[in-house]
Coordinates of C-alpha atoms in Angstrom, one line a residue:
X1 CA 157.6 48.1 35.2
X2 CA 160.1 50.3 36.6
X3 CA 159.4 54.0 37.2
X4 CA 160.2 56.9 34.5
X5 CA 163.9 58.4 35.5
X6 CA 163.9 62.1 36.4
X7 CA 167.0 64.5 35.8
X8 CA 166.9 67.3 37.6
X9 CA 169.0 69.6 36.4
X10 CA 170.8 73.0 37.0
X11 CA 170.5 73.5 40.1
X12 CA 171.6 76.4 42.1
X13 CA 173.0 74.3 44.7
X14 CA 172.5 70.5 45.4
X15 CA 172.8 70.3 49.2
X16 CA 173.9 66.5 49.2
X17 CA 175.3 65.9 53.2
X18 CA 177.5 63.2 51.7
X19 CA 179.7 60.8 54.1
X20 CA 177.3 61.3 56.6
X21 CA 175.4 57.9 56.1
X22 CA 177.4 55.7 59.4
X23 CA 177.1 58.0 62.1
X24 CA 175.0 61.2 62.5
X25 CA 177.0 64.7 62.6
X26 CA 178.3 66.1 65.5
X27 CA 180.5 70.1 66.4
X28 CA 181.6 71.2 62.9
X29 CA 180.3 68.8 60.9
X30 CA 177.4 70.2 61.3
X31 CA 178.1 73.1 59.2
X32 CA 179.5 70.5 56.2
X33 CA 176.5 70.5 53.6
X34 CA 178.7 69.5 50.7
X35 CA 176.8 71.2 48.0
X36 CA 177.5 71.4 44.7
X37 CA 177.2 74.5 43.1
X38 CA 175.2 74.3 39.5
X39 CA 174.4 70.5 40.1
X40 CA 172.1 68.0 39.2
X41 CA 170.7 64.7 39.7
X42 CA 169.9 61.4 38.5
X43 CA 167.1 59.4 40.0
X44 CA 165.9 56.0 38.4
X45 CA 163.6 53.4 39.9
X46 CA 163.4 54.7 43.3
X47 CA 167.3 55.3 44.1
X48 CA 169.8 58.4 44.0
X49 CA 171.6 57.1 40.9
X50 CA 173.9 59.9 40.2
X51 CA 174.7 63.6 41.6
X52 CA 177.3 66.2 40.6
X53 CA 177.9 68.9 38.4
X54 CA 175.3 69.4 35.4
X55 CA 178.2 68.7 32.6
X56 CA 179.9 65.6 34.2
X57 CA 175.7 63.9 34.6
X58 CA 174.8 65.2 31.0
X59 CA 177.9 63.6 29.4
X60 CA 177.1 60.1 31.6
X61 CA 173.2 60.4 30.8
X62 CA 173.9 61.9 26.9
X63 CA 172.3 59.0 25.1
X64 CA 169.3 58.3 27.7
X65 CA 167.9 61.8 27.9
X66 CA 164.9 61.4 25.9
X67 CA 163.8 58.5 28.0
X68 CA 163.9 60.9 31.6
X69 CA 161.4 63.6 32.7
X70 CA 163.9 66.6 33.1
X71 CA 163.0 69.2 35.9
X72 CA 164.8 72.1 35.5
X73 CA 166.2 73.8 39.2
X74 CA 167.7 76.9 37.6
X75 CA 168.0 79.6 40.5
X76 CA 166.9 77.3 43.2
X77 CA 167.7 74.3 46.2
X78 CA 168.0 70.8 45.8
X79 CA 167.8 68.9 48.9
X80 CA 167.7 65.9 50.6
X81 CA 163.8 65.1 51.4
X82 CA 163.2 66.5 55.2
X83 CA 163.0 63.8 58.2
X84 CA 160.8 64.4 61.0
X85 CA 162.0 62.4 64.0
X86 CA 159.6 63.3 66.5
X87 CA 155.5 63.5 66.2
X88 CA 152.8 62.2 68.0
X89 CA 150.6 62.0 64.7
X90 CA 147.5 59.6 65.1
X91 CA 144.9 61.5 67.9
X92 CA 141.9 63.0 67.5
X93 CA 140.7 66.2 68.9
X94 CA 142.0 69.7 69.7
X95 CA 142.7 71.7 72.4
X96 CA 142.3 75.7 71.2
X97 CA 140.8 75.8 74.6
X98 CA 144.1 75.0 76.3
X99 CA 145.8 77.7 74.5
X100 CA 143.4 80.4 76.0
X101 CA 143.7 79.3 79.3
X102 CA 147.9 79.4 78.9
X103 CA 147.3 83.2 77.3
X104 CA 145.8 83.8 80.8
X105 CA 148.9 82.4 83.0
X106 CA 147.9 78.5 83.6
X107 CA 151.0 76.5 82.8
X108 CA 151.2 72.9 81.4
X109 CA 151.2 71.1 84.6
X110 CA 148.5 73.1 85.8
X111 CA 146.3 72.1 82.8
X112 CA 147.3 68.4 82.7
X113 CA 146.4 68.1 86.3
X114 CA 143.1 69.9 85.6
X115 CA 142.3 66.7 83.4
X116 CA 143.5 68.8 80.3
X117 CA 146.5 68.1 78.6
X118 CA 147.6 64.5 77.3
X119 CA 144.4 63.5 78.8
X120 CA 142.2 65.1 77.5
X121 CA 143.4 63.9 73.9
X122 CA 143.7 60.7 75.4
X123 CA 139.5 60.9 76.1
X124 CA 139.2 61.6 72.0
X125 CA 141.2 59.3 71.2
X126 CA 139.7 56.7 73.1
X127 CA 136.4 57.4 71.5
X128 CA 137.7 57.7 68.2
X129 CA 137.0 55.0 65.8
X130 CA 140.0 53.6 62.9
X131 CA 138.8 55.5 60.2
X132 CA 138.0 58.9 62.1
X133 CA 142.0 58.2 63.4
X134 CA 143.0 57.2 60.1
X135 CA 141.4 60.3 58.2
X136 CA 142.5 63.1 60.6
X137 CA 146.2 62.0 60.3
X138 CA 146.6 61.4 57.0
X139 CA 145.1 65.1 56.5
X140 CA 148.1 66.0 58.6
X141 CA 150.3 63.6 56.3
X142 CA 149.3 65.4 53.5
X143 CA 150.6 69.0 55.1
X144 CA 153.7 67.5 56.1
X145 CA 154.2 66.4 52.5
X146 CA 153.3 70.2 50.9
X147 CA 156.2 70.7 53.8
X148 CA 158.8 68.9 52.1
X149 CA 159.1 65.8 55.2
X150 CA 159.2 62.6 53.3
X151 CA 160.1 60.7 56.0
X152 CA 158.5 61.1 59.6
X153 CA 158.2 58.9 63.2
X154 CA 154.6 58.8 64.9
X155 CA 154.6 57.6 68.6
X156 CA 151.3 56.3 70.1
X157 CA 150.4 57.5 74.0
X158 CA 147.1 58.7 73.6
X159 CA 145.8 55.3 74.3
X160 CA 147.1 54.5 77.5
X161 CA 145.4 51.2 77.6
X162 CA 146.7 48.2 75.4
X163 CA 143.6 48.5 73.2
X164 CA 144.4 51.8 72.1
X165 CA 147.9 52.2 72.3
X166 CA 147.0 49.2 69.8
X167 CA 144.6 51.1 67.6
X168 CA 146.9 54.2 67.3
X169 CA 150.0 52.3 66.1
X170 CA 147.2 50.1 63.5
X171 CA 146.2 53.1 61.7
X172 CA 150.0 54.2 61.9
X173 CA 150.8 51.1 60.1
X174 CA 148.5 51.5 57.9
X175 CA 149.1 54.4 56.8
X176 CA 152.4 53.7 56.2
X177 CA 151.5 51.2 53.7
X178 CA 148.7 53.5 52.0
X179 CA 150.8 56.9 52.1
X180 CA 154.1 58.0 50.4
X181 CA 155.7 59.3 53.3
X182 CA 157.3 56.4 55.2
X183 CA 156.3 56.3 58.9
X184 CA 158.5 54.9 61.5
X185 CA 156.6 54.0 64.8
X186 CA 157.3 54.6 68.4
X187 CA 155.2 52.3 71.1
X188 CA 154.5 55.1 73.7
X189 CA 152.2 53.6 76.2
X190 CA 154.0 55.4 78.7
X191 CA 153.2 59.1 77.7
X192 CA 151.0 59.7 81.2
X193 CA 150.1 57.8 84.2
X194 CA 146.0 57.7 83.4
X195 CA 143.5 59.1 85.6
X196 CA 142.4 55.5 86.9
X197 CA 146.1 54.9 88.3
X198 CA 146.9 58.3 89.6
X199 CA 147.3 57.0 93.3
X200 CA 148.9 53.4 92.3
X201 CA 151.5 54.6 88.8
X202 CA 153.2 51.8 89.7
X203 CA 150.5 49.3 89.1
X204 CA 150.7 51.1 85.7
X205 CA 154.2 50.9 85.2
X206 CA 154.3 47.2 84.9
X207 CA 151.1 47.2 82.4
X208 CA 153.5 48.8 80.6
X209 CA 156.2 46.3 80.9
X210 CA 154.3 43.4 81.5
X211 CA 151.5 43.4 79.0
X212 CA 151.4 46.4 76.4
X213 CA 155.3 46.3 75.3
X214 CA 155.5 42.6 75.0
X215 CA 152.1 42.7 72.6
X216 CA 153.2 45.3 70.3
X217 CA 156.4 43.3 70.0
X218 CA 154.7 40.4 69.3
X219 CA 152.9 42.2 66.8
X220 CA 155.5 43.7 64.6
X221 CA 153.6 47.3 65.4
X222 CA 157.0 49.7 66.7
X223 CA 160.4 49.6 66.2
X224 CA 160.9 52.3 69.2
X225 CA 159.5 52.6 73.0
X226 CA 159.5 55.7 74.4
X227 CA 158.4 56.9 78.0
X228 CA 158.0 60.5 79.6
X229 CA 160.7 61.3 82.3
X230 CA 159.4 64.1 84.4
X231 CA 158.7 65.0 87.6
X232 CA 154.9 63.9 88.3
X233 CA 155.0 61.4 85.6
X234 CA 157.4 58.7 85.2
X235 CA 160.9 58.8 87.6
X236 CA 164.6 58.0 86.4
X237 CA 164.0 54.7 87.8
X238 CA 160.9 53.6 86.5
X239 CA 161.9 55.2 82.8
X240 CA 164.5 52.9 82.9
X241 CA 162.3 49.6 83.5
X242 CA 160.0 51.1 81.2
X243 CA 162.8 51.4 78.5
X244 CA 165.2 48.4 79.2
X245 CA 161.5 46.0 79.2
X246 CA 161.3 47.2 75.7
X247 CA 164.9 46.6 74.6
X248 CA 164.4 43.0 75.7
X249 CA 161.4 42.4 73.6
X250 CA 163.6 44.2 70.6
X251 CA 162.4 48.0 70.6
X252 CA 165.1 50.5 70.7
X253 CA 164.9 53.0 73.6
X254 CA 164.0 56.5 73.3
X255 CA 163.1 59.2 75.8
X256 CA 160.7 62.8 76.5
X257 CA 163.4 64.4 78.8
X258 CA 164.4 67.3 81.3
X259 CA 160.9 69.2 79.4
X260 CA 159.6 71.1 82.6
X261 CA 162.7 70.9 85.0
X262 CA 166.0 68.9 85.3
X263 CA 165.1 65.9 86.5
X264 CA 168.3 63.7 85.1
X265 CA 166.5 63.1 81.8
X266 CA 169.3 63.2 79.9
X267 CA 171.8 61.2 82.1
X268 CA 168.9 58.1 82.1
X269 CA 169.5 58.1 78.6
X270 CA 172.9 57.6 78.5
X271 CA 172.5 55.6 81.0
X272 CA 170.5 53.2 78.7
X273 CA 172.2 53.8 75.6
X274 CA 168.7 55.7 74.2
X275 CA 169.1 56.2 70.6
X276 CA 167.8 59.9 70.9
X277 CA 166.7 62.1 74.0
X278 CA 164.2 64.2 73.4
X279 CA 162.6 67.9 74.1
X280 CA 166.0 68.7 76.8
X281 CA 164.9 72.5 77.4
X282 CA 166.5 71.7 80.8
X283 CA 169.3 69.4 80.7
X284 CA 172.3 69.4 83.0
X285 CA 175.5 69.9 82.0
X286 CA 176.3 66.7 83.0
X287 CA 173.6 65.2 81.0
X288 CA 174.7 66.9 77.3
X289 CA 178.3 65.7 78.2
X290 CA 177.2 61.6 78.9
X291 CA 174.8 61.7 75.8
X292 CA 178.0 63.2 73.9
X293 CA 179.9 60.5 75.0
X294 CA 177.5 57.9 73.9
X295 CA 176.5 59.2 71.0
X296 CA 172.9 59.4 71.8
X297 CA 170.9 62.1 69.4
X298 CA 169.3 65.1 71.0
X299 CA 166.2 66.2 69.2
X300 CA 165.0 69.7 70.0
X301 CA 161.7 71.0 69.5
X302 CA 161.9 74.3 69.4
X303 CA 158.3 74.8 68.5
X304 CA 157.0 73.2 71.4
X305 CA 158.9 75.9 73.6
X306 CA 157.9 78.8 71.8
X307 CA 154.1 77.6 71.9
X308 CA 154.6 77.1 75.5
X309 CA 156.0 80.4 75.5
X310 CA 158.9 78.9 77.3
X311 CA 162.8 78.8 76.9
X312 CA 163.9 77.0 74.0
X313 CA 166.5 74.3 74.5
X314 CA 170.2 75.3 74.4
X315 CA 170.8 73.9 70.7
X316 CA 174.2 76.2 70.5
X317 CA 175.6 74.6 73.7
X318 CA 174.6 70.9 72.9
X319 CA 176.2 71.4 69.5
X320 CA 179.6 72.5 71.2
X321 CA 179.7 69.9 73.7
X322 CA 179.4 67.5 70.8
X323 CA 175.8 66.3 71.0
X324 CA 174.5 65.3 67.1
X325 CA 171.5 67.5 67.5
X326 CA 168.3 67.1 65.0
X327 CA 164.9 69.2 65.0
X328 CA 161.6 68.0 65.0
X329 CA 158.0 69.7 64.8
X330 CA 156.5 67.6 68.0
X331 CA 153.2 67.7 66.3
X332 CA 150.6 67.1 68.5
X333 CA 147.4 68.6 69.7
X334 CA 148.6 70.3 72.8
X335 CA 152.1 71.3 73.0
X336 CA 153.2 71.8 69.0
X337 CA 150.4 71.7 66.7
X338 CA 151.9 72.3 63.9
X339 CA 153.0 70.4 60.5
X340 CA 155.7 73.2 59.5
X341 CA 159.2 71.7 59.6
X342 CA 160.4 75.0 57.9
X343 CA 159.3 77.2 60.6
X344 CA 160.9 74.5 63.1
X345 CA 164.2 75.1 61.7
X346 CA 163.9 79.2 61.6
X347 CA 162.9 78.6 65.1
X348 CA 166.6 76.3 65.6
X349 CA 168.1 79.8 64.2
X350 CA 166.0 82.2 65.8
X351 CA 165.8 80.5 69.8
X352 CA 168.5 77.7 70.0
X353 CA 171.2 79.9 68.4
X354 CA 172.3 77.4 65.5
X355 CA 173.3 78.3 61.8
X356 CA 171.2 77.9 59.1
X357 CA 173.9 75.1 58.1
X358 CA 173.4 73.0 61.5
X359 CA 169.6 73.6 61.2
X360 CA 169.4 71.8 57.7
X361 CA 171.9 68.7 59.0
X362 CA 169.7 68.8 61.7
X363 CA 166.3 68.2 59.5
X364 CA 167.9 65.8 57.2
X365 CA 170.5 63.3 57.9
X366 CA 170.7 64.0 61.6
X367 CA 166.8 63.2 62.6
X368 CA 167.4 60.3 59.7
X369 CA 169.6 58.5 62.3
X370 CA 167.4 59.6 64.5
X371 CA 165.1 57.1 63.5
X372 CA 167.8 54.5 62.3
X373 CA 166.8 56.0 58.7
X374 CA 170.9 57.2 58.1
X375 CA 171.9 54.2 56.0
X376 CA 168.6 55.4 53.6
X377 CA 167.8 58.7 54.0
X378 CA 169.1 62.4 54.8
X379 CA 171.1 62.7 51.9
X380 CA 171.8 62.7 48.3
X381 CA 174.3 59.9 47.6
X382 CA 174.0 57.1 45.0
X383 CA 172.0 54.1 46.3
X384 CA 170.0 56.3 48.5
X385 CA 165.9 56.1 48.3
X386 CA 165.0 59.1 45.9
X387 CA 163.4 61.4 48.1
X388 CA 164.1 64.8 47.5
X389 CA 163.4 68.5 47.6
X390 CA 163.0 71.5 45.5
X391 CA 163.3 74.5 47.6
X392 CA 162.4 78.1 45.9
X393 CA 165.5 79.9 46.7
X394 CA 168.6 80.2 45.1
X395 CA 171.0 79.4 48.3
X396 CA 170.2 77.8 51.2
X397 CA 170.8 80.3 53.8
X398 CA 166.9 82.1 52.6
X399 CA 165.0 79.3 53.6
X400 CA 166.0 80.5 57.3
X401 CA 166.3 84.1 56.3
X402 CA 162.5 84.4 54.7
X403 CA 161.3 83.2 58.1
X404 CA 157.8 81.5 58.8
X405 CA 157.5 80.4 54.5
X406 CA 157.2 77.3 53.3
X407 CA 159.7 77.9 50.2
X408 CA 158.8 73.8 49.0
X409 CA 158.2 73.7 45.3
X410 CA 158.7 70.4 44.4
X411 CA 158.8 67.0 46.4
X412 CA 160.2 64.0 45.3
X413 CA 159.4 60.3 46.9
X414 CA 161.0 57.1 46.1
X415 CA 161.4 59.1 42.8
X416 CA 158.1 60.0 41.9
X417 CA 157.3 63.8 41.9
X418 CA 154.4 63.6 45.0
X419 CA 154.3 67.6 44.9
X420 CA 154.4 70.4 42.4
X421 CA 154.7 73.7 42.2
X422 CA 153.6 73.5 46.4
X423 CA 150.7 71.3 45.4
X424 CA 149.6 67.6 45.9
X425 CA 149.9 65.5 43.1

């Protein structure tokens, strides 16, 4: 039985990104939103079946308007359904603790090393049963949702041993198949060397490459492998083992870098042909211009550096040296912990220096091909999956103007209205 069409109609601008489906959007694309002014759309069983301007879809749709659910959009946003290309969703625990002691001067080395940090999540997570994991991220699902993200990527790496990096990527897969929002996974076994290994990483290294990545292969449980290039936890050279081990048992590489200090972050993953690097608050020159030449997606987290209380990434120069750029929240119980795309992208205007044009490109069709999602998601064209937003504004430019809101209204998935009026359904 196919699902009821909707019509939404009216609206004050449709914010479609269209063309932008092959190849994410890099300089001045960026700023090319493509909206139509008093538009509307046509969704029917699951796909974008129409978009333009209200009379052109009412004369095509004339005879077949008493079969569709119409939402009016008068005065407001219609967007493409937000894309999150960057959490670490399934843990367990919190670290408020951690927070107080970074008020008081200790940076985020300092706690890691003081067995806080990534391992200390790790311990809870560890202890954490499937259903304790499975109900404490799909509470943060659920905010994501009221949020307008329809689509989002969860990496593992608060396992660190094969039996829970396999746990955290189960309940991820399952809640793909239970929830509305679609979750793309990311194998991250190599988020931290573990307390165990700390004089021998390299022992760890190759349970990384030897025994986790080809199990979750074999087990159809990621579709990315990422790894944390930094100083103190995983070199250049073993990033790359870590990364091209993966790509031979078929998971695409991705890659934390140049967080804390350079530490040629971004050239490795040029290097490898990495579909995004990630974080990038200090990337070389050097390193923006190879990922530019290779095409390989920066996504800033501009939240993580202002909970850090650190220096955001330089989103304005990446953009001009022709680096697709997309924005993520990084949620996660140390560094980011927050669920609020929105505030991420008055965060991309307020600390990275881009326009609120490049921050929406940025949220939508840029972290889509972040996630090899571009060819389904992060825009509204015909054949595309049905996941839109209604955003409370009447132009675009307010949702970074009224800073720190969540303007969502309406959320659409697969072309089912998931939330109304900023509620679950």
């Amino acid at each position: 039985m196919s699902k009821q069409a909707l019509f939404i109609r009216h609206a004050n601008e449709v914010i479609t990104l269209k063309g932008s489906s092959q190849k994410p959007m890099t300089k001045e694309q960026m700023e090319e939103l493509h909206i139509v002014k008093g538009g509307s759309v046509w969704l029917e069983d699951g796909k974008i079946q129409a978009v333009g301007p209200d009379e052109e879809l009412l004369a095509t749709y004339q005879d077949r308007l008493d079969e569709a659910k119409v939402i009016d959009a008068t005065g407001q946003v219609v967007a493409p359904g937000f894309v999150d290309p960057h959490t670490h969703l399934v843990f367990a625990g919190s670290r408020e603790n951690e927070f107080n002691m970074r008020l008081q001067g200790s940076s985020y080395m300092d706690i890691m090393n003081a067995g806080g940090g990534i391992h200390a999540t790790t311990s809870a997570t560890r202890e954490a049963d499937h259903e304790q994991l499975y109900t404490e991220s799909k509470r943060r699902l659920d905010k994501f949702l009221v949020h307008g993200v329809t689509t989002i990527e969860a990496k593992s790496g608060y396992g660190l041993s094969l039996e829970h990096e396999l746990k955290q990527l189960e309940v991820a897969k399952r809640l793909n198949e239970s929830h509305c929002i679609d979750i793309v996974s990311t194998f991250m076994g190599a988020h931290a060397v573990p307390g165990d290994y700390k004089e021998n990483p390299e022992q760890f290294v190759n349970l990384v490459i030897n025994e986790m990545i080809p199990k979750v292969a074999e087990l159809g449980l990621a579709e990315f492998n990422d790894v944390f290039c930094e100083h103190g936890v995983f070199t250049p050279e073993q990033s790359k083992r870590i990364l091209e081990a993966g790509r031979k048992n078929g998971l695409k590489p991705k890659i934390h870098a140049d967080e804390i200090e350079p530490y040629g972050g971004a050239e490795t993953a040029a290097e490898v042909g990495a579909v995004s690097a990630d974080h990038l608050l200090k990337a070389s020159d050097e390193g923006m211009k190879m990922m530019a030449e290779k095409g390989v997606i920066g996504v800033l987290l501009p939240g993580t550096a202002f909970f850090l209380m650190a220096e955001s990434a330089n989103g304005r120069k990446m953009i001009d040296a022709g680096v697709p750029v997309a924005l993520s929240t990084d949620c996660n119980p140390g560094s980011s912990p927050t669920v609020s795309l929105p505030l991420i992208m008055n965060l991309g205007c307020l600390k990275m220096g881009m326009t609120p044009a490049e921050v929406i490109t940025a949220t939508t069709i840029n972290a889509a091909h972040a996630i090899n999602r571009g060819h389904e998601v992060g825009s509204i064209e015909v054949g595309k999956k049905a996941d839109v937003v209604i955003l409370d504004v009447p132009n675009y430019m307010q949702l970074q103007y009224h800073y720190g809101v969540n303007h969502t209204k309406t959320v659409i998935k697969n072309g089912e209205v998931v939330v109304d009026e900023g509620r679950l359904v």
